[in-house]
CSV table of C-alpha atoms and ligand atoms in Angstrom, one decimal:
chain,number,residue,atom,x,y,z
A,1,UNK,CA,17.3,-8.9,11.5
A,2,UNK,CA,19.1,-9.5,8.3
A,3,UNK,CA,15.7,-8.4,6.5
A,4,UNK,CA,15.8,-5.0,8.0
A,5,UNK,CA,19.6,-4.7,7.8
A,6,UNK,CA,19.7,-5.5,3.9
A,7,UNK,CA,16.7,-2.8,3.8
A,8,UNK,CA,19.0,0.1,5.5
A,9,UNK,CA,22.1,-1.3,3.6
A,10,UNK,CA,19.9,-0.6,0.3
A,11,UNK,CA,18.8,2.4,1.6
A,12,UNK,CA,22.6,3.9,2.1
A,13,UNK,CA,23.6,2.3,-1.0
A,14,UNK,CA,20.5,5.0,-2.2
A,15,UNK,CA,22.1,8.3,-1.6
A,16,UNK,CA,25.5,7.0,-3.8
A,17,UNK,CA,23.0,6.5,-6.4
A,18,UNK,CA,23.0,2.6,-6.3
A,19,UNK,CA,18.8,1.4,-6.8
A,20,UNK,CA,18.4,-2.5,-5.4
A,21,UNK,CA,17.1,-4.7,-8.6
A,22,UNK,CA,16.0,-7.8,-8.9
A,23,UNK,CA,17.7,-8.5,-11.8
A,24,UNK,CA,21.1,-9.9,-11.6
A,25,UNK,CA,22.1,-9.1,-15.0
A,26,UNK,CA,21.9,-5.7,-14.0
A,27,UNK,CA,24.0,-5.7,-10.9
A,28,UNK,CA,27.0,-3.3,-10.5
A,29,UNK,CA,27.7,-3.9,-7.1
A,30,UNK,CA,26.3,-7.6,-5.2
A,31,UNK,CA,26.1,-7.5,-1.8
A,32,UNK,CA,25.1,-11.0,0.1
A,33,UNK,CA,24.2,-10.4,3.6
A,34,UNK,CA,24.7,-13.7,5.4
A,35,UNK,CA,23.4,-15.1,8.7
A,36,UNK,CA,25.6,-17.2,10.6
A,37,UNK,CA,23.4,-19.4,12.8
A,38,UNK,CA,22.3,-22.1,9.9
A,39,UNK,CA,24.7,-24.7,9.1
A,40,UNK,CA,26.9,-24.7,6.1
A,41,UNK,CA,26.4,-20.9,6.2
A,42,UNK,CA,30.2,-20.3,4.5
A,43,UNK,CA,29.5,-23.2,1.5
A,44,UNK,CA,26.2,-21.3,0.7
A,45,UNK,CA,28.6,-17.8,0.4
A,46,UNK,CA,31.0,-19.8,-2.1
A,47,UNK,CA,27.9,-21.5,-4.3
A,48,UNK,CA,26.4,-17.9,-4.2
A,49,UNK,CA,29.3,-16.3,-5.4
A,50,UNK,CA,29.7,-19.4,-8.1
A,51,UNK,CA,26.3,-18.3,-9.3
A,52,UNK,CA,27.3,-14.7,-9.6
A,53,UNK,CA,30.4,-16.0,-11.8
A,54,UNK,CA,28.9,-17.7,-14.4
A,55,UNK,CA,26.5,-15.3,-14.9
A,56,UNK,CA,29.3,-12.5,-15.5
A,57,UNK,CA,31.4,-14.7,-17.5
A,58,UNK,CA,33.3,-12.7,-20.1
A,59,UNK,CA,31.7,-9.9,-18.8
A,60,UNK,CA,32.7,-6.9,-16.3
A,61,UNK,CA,32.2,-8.3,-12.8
A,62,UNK,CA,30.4,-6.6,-10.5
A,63,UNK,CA,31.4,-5.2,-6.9
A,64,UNK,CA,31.3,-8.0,-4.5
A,65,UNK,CA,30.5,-7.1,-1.0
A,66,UNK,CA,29.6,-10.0,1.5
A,67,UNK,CA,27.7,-8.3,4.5
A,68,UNK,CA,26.5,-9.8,8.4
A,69,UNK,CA,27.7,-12.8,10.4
A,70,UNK,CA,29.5,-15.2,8.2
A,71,UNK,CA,31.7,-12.0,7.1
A,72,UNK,CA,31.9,-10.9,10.7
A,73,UNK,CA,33.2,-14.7,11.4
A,74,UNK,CA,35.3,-15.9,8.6
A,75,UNK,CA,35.8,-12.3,6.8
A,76,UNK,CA,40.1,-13.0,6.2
A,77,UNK,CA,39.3,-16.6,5.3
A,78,UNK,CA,36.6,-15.5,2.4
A,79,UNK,CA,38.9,-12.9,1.0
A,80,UNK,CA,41.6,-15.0,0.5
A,81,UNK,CA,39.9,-18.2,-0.8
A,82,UNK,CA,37.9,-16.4,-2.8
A,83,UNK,CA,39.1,-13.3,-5.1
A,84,UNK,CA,36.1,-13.0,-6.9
A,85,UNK,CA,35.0,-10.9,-3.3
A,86,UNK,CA,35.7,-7.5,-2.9
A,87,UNK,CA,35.2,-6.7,0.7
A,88,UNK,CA,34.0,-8.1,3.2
A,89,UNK,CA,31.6,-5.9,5.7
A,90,UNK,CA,30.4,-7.7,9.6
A,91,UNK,CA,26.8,-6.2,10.3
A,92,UNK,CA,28.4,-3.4,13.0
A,93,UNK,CA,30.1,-1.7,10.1
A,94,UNK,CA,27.7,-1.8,7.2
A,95,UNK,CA,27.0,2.1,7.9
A,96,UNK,CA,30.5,2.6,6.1
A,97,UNK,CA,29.2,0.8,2.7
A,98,UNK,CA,29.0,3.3,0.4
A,99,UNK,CA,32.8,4.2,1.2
A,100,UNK,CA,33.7,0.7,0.4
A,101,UNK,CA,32.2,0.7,-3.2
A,102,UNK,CA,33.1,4.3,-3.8
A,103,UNK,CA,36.7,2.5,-3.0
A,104,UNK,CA,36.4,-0.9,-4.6
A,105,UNK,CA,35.2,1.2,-8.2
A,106,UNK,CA,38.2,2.6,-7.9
A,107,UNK,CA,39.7,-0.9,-7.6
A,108,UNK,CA,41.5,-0.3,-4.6
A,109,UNK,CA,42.4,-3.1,-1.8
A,110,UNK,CA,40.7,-5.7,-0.8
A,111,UNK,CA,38.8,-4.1,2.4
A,112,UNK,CA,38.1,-6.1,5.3
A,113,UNK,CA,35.3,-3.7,7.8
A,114,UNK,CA,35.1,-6.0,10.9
A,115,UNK,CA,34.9,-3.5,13.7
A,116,UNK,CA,32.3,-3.8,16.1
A,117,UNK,CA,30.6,0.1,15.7
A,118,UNK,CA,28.0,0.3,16.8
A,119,UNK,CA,27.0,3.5,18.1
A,120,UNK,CA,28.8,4.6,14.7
A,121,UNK,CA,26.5,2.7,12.8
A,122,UNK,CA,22.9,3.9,14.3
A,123,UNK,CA,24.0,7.5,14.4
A,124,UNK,CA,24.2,6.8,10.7
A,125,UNK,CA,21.4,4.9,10.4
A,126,UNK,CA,19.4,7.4,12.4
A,127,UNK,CA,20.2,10.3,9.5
A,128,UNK,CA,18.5,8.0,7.3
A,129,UNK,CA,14.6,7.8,6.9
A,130,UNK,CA,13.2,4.7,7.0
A,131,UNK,CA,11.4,4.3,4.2
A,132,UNK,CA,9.9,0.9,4.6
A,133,UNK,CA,6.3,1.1,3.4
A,134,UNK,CA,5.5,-2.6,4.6
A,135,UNK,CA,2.3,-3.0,6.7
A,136,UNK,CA,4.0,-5.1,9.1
A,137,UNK,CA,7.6,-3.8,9.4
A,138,UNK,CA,10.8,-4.7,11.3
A,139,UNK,CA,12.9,-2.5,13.9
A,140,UNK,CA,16.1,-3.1,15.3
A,141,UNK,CA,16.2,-1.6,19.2
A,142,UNK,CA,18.7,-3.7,20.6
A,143,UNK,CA,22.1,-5.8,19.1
A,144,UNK,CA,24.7,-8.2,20.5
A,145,UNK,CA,24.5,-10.3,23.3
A,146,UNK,CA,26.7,-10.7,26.4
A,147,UNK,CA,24.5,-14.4,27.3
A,148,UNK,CA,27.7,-16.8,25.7
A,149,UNK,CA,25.6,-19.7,25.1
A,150,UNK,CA,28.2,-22.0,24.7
A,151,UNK,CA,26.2,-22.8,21.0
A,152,UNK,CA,25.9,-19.4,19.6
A,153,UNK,CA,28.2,-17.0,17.4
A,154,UNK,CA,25.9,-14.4,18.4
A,155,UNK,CA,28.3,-12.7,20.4
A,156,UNK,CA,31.5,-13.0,18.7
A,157,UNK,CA,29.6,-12.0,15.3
A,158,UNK,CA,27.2,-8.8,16.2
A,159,UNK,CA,29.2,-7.8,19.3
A,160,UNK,CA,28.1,-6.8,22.9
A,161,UNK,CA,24.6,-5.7,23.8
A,162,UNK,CA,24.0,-2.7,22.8
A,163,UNK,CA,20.5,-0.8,22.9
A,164,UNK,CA,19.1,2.2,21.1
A,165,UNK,CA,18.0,5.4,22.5
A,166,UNK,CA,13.9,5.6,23.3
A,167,UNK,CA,13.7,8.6,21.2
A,168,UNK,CA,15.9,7.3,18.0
A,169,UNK,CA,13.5,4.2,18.2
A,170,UNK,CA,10.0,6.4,18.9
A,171,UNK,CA,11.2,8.4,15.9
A,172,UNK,CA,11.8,5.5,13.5
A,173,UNK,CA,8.5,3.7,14.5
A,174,UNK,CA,6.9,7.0,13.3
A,175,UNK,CA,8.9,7.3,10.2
A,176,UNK,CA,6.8,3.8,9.4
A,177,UNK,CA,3.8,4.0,10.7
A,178,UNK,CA,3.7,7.6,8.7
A,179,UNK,CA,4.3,5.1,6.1
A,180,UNK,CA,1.5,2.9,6.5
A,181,UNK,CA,3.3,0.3,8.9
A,182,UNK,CA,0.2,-1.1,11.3
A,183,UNK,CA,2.7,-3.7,12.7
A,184,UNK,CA,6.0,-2.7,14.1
A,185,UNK,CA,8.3,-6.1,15.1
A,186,UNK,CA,10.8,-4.8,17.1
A,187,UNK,CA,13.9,-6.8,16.8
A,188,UNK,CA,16.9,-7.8,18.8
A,189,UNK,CA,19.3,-10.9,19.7
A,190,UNK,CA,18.3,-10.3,23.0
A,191,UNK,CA,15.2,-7.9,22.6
A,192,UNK,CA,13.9,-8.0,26.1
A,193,UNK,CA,17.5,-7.4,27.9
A,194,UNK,CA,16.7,-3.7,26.1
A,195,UNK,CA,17.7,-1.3,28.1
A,196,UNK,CA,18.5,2.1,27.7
A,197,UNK,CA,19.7,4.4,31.2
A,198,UNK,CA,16.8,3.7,33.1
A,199,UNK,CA,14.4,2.2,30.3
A,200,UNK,CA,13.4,-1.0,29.7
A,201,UNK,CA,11.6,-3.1,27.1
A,202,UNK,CA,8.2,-2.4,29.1
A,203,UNK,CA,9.0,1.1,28.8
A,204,UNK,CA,9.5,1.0,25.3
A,205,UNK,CA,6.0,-0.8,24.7
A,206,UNK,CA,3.7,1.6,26.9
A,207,UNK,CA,5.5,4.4,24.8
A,208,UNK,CA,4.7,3.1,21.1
A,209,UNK,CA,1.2,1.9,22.1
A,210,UNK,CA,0.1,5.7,21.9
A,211,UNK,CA,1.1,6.0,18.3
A,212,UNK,CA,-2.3,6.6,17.1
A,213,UNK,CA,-2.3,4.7,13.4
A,214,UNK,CA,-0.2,2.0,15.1
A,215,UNK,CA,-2.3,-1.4,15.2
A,216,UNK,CA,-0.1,-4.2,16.5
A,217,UNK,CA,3.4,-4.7,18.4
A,218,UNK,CA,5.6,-8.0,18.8
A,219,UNK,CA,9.2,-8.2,19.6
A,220,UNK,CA,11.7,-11.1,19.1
A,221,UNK,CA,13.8,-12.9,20.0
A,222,UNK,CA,13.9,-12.9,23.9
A,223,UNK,CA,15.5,-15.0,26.7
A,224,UNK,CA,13.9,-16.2,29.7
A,225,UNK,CA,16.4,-14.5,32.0
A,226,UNK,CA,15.7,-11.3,31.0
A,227,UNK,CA,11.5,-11.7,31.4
A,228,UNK,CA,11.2,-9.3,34.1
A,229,UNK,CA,8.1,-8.5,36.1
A,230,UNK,CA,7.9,-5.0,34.5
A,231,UNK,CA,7.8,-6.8,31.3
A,232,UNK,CA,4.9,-9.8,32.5
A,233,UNK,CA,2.9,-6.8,33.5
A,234,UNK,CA,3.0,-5.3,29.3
A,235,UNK,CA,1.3,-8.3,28.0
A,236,UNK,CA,-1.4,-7.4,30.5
A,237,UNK,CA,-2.0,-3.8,30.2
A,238,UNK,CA,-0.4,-3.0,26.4
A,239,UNK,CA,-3.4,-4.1,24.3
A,240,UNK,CA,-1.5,-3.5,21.1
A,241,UNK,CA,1.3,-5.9,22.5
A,242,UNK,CA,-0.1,-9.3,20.5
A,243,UNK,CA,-0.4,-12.4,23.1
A,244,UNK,CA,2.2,-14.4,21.2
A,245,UNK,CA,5.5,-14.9,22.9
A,246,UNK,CA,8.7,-16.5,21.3
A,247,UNK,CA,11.1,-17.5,24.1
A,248,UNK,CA,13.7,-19.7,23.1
A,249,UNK,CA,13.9,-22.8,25.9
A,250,UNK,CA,16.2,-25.0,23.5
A,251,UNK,CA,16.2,-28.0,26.1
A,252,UNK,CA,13.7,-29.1,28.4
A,253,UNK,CA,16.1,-30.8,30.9
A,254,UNK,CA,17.7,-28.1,33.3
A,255,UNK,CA,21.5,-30.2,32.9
A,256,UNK,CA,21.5,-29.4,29.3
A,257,UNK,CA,20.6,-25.8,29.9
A,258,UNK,CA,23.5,-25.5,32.7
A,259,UNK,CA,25.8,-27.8,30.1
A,260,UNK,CA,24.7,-25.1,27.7
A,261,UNK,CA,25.3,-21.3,29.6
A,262,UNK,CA,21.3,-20.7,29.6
A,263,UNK,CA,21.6,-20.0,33.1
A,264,UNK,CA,18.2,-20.9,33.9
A,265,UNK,CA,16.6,-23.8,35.1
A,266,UNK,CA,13.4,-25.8,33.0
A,267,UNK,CA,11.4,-24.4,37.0
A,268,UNK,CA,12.1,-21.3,35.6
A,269,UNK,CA,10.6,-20.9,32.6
A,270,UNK,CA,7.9,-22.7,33.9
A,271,UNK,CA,7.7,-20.6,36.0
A,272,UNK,CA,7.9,-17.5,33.9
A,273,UNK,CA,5.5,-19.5,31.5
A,274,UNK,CA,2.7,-19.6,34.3
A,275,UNK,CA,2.7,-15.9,35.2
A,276,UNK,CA,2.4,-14.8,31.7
A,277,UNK,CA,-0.6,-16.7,31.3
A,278,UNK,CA,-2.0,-15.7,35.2
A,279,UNK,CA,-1.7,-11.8,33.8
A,280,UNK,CA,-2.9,-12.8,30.0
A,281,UNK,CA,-4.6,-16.1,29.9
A,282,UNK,CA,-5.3,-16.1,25.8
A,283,UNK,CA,-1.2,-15.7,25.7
A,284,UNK,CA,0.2,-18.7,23.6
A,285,UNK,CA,3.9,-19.5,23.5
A,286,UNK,CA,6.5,-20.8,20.6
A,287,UNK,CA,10.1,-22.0,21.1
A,288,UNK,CA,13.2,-23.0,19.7
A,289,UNK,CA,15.1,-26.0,20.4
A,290,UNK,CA,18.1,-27.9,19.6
A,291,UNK,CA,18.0,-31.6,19.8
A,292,UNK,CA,21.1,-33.5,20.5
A,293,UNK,CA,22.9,-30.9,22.2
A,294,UNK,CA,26.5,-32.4,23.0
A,295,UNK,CA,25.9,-34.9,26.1
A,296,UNK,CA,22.3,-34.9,25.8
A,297,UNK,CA,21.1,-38.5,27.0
A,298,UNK,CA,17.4,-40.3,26.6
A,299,UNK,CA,16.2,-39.1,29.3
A,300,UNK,CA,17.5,-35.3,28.8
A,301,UNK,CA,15.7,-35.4,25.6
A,302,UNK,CA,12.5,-37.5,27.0
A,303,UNK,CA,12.5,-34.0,28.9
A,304,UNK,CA,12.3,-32.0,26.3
A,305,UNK,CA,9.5,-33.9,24.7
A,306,UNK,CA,7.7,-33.2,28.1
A,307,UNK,CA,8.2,-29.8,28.0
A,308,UNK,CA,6.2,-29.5,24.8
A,309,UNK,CA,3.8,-31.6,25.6
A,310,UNK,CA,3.0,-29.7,29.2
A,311,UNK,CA,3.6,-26.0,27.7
A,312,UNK,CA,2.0,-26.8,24.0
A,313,UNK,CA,3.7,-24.3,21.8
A,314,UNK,CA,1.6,-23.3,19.4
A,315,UNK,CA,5.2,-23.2,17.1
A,316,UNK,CA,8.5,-25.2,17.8
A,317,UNK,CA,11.7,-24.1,15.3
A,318,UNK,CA,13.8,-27.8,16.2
A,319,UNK,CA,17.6,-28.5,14.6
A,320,UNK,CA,20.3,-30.8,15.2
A,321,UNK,CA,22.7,-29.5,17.1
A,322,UNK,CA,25.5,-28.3,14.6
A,323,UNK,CA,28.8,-26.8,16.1
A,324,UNK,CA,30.1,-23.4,15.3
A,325,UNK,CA,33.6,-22.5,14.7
A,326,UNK,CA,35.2,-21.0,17.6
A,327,UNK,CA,32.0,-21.7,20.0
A,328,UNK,CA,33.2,-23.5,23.4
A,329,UNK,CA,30.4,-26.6,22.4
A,330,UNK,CA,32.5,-27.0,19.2
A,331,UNK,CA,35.0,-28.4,21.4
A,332,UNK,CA,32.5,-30.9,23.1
A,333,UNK,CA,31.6,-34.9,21.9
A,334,UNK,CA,28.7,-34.8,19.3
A,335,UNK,CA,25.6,-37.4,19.5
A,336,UNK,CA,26.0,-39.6,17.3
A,337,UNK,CA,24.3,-38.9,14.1
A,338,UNK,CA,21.8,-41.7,14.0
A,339,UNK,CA,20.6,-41.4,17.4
A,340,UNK,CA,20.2,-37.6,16.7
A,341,UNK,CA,18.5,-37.9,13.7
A,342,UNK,CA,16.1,-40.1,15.4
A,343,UNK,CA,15.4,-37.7,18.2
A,344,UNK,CA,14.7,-35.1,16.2
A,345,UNK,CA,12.2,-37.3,14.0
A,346,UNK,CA,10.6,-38.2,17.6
A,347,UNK,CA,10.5,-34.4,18.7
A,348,UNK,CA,9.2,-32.8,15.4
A,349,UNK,CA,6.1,-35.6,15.5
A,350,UNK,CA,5.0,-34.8,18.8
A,351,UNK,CA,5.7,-30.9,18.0
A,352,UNK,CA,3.4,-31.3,14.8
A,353,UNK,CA,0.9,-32.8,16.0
A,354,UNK,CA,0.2,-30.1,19.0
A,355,UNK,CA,0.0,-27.9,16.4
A,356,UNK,CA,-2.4,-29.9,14.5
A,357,UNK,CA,-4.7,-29.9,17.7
A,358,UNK,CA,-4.2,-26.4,18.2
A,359,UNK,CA,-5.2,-25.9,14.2
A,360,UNK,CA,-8.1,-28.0,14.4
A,361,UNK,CA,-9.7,-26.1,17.6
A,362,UNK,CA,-9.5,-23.0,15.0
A,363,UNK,CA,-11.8,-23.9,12.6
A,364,UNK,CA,-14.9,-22.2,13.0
A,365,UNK,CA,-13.4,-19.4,15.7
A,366,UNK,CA,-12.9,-16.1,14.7
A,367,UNK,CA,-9.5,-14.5,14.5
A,368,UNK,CA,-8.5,-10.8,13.9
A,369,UNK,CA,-6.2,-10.7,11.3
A,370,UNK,CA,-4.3,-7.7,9.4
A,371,UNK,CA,-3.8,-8.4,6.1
A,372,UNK,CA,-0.7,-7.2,4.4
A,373,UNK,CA,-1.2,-8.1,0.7
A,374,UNK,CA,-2.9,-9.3,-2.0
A,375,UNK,CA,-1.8,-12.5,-3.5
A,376,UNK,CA,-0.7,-12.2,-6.8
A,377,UNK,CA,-3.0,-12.8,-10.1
A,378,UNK,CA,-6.0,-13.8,-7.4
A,379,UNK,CA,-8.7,-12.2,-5.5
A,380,UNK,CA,-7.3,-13.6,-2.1
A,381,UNK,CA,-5.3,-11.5,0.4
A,382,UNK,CA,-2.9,-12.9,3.1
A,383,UNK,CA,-2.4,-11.6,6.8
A,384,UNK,CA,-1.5,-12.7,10.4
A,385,UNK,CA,-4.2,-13.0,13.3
A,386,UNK,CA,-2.6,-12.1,16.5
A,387,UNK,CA,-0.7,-15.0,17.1
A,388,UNK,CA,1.3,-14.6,13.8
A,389,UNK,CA,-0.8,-17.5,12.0
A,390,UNK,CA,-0.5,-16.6,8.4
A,391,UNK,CA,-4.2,-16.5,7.2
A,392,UNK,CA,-5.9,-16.1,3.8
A,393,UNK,CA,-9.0,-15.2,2.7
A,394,UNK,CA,-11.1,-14.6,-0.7
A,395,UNK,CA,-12.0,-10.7,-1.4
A,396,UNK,CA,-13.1,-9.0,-4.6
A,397,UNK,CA,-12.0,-5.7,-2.3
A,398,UNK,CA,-8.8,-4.3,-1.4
A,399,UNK,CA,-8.0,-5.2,2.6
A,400,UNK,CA,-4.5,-4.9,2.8
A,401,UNK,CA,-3.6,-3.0,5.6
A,402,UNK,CA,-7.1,-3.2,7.2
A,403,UNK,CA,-8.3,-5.9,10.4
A,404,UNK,CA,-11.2,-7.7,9.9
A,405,UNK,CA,-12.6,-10.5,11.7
A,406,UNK,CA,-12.5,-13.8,9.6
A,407,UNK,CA,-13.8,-17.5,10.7
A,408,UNK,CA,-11.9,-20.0,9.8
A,409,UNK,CA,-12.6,-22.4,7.8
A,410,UNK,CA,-9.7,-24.4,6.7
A,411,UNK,CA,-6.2,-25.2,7.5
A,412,UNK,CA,-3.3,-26.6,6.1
A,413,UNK,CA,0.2,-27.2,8.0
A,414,UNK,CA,1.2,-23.5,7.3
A,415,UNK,CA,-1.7,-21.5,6.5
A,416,UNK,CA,-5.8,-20.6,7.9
A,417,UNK,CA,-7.9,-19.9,5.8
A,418,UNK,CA,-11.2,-17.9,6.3
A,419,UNK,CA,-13.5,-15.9,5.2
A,420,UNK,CA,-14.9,-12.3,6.9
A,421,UNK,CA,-17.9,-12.6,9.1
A,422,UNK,CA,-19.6,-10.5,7.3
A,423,UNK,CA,-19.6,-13.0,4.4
A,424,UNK,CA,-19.4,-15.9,5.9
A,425,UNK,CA,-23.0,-16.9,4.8
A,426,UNK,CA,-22.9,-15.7,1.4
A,427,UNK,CA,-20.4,-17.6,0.2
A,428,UNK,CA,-21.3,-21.5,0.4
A,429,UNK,CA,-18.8,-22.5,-1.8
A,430,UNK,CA,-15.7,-21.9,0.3
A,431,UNK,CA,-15.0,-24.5,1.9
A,432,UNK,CA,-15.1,-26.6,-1.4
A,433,UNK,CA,-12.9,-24.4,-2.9
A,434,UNK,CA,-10.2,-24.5,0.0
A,435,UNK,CA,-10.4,-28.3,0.3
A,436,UNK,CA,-9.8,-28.1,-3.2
B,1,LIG,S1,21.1,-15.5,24.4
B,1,LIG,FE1,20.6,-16.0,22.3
B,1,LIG,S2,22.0,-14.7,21.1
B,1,LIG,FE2,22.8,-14.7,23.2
B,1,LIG,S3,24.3,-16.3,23.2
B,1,LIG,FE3,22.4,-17.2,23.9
B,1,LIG,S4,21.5,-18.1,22.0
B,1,LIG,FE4,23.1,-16.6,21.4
């Protein structure tokens, strides 16, 4: 989300005649948009900001603007530990950024835009074109959350739930795919809990899978609560909806969840898990979770290891727990450290090694992928098959933005690679090459 907010924040910043560079030695005004949710997310603003210094030593500072969730959180705290800062901006206000540089040119006040404004901001945003001309493209439909897991900042940083109009969100995903977008990700904290009057999520999806010149359609990041029949039934019948589902478990042992505010059970998403695949068996899933959740015992996390093992994700995101300022958990006993450490060493094995398995039944298959770009300085191309595997292959032509069918060959920890059937017996060398 903090990819497609930096992209509007740019594209405000556009009509005050500020152009994003890449250069920081050209940089009038710096704007760091921060996520929250990693640890030491505050220390990384300050070494940032260090950086910035000592490149504008004994010269004209820029304007310094720190955007999204750590502003949001700890927005008073960073203006007054650090002076070097401007303003500070939390992601439901950044539709009021170009008055805050037009005001800190002028060297006025420090400014602190906190407010939670929502519906402000995407009437804003919804003047503005989106002029993303990515093949696979972001798009925010939904923000906040009103879940309180006792972990998360999520709602204390980006607010209540809040979810856009059908038709702000039907005209945006045209403005891309005008653009050449074949992939629209629709984003949100809590994507699927989208709901707007009578609409829902399902809704949404039957609605953008008649935009002609629009290939593919994933959202993210959802919660099992709000997996709703409706919903089971769009990974059936949407064939543009890609059978790759991200839903966030974080423990497998059902007293961890309660300990946690999930408010489901580990039956549940079991559950949920088994009638996905009853509607769409080739659906695969991936997860997050968070080891050594305070009070997490052996066996709680002997659960957890279960769980992966019996639902195979085909990706698993895994962290030590790490408290939040001003969560309710942050007031709980930590695991110790070693024993953590451990857990997680146990967890990410198993985790890699169902991934390996899953790699290894790829080779030789086929896999549709879109390809997004061409690597640089060599005739390959990258792209995603349908369950978000990045994928490269070897082409003297230009394929970005097209499907093809590729085998696969090869595969490394993070990447496929292939080559398209059509080729696949001209070229003996391949496989040499990618074992090379
Ligand atoms: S549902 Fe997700 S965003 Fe909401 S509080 Fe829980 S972890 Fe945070």
């Amino acid at each position: 989300m903090n990819e497609y907010d930096s992209n509007r924040i740019a594209a405000l910043a556009e009509k005050i005649n500020y152009i994003r560079t890449k250069d920081i030695k050209e940089t009038d005004c710096y704007v760091l948009n921060t996520c929250h949710i990693r640890e030491k997310a505050t220390d990384k603003v300050y070494h940032d900001i260090g950086r910035v210094k000592k490149e504008f030593r004994n010269k004209k500072k820029p304007i310094i603007i720190i955007a999204g969730c750590v502003a949001q959180a700890e927005g008073e705290v960073l203006l007054k530990k650090e002076s070097y800062i401007d303003a500070v901006i939390g992601p439901q206000s950044y539709h009021e950024i170009n008055e805050i540089i037009i005001k800190s040119e002028k060297k006025s006040n420090k400014i602190n835009s906190t407010e939670f404004n929502v519906i402000k901001k995407f009437d804003q945003l919804n003047l503005l074109k989106n002029s993303n001309n990515k093949i696979s493209s972001f798009l925010t439909i939904q923000e906040g959350c009103d879940k309180f897991c006792k972990f998360c900042v999520v709602p204390y940083t980006r607010g209540p739930e809040h979810s856009r109009s059908l038709d702000e969100i039907l005209l945006e995903a045209h403005q891309l795919v005008d653009r050449g977008s074949k992939e629209i990700i629709l984003l949100g904290q809590n994507v699927n809990a989208y709901h707007f009057e009578k609409l829902k999520l399902s809704h949404l999806l039957i609605e953008l899978e008649k935009i002609k010149n629009l290939k593919r359609i994933r959202y993210t990041t959802s919660h099992p609560n709000d997996v709703s029949t409706d919903l089971i039934d769009a990974h059936k019948n949407c064939k543009k909806l890609m059978p790759l589902l991200h839903l966030p478990v974080q423990s497998g042992s059902t007293k961890i969840l309660k300990d946690m505010n999930r408010g489901h059970t580990i039956d549940k998403y079991l559950k949920i898990i088994e009638e996905l695949k009853e509607k769409k068996p080739t659906i695969k899933f991936s997860s997050d979770f968070i080891i050594a959740y305070p009070g997490e015992t052996e066996d709680d996390f002997n659960k957890t290891v279960s769980l992966i093992k019996k639902v195979k994700f085909i990706n698993s995101y895994s962290f030590i727990y790490s408290s939040r300022p001003g969560t309710p958990a942050s007031n709980m006993r930590n695991v110790d450290i070693k024993t953590a450490k451990e857990r997680l060493k146990i967890f990410q094995n198993v985790a890699n090694n169902i991934k390996k398995d899953y790699r290894k039944k790829l080779i030789n298959s086929v896999s549709e992928v879109l390809f997004e770009n061409k690597i640089k300085n060599e005739d390959k191309y990258f792209g995603r098959d349908e369950y978000f595997n990045s994928v490269i292959v070897s082409s003297k032509k230009n394929l970005t933005g097209q499907i093809k069918k590729i085998k696969i060959k090869q595969h490394n920890h993070n990447t496929l690679f292939g080559e398209i059937l059509s080729d696949c017996q001209k070229d003996k060398k391949i496989k040499e090459e990618y074992a090379a």
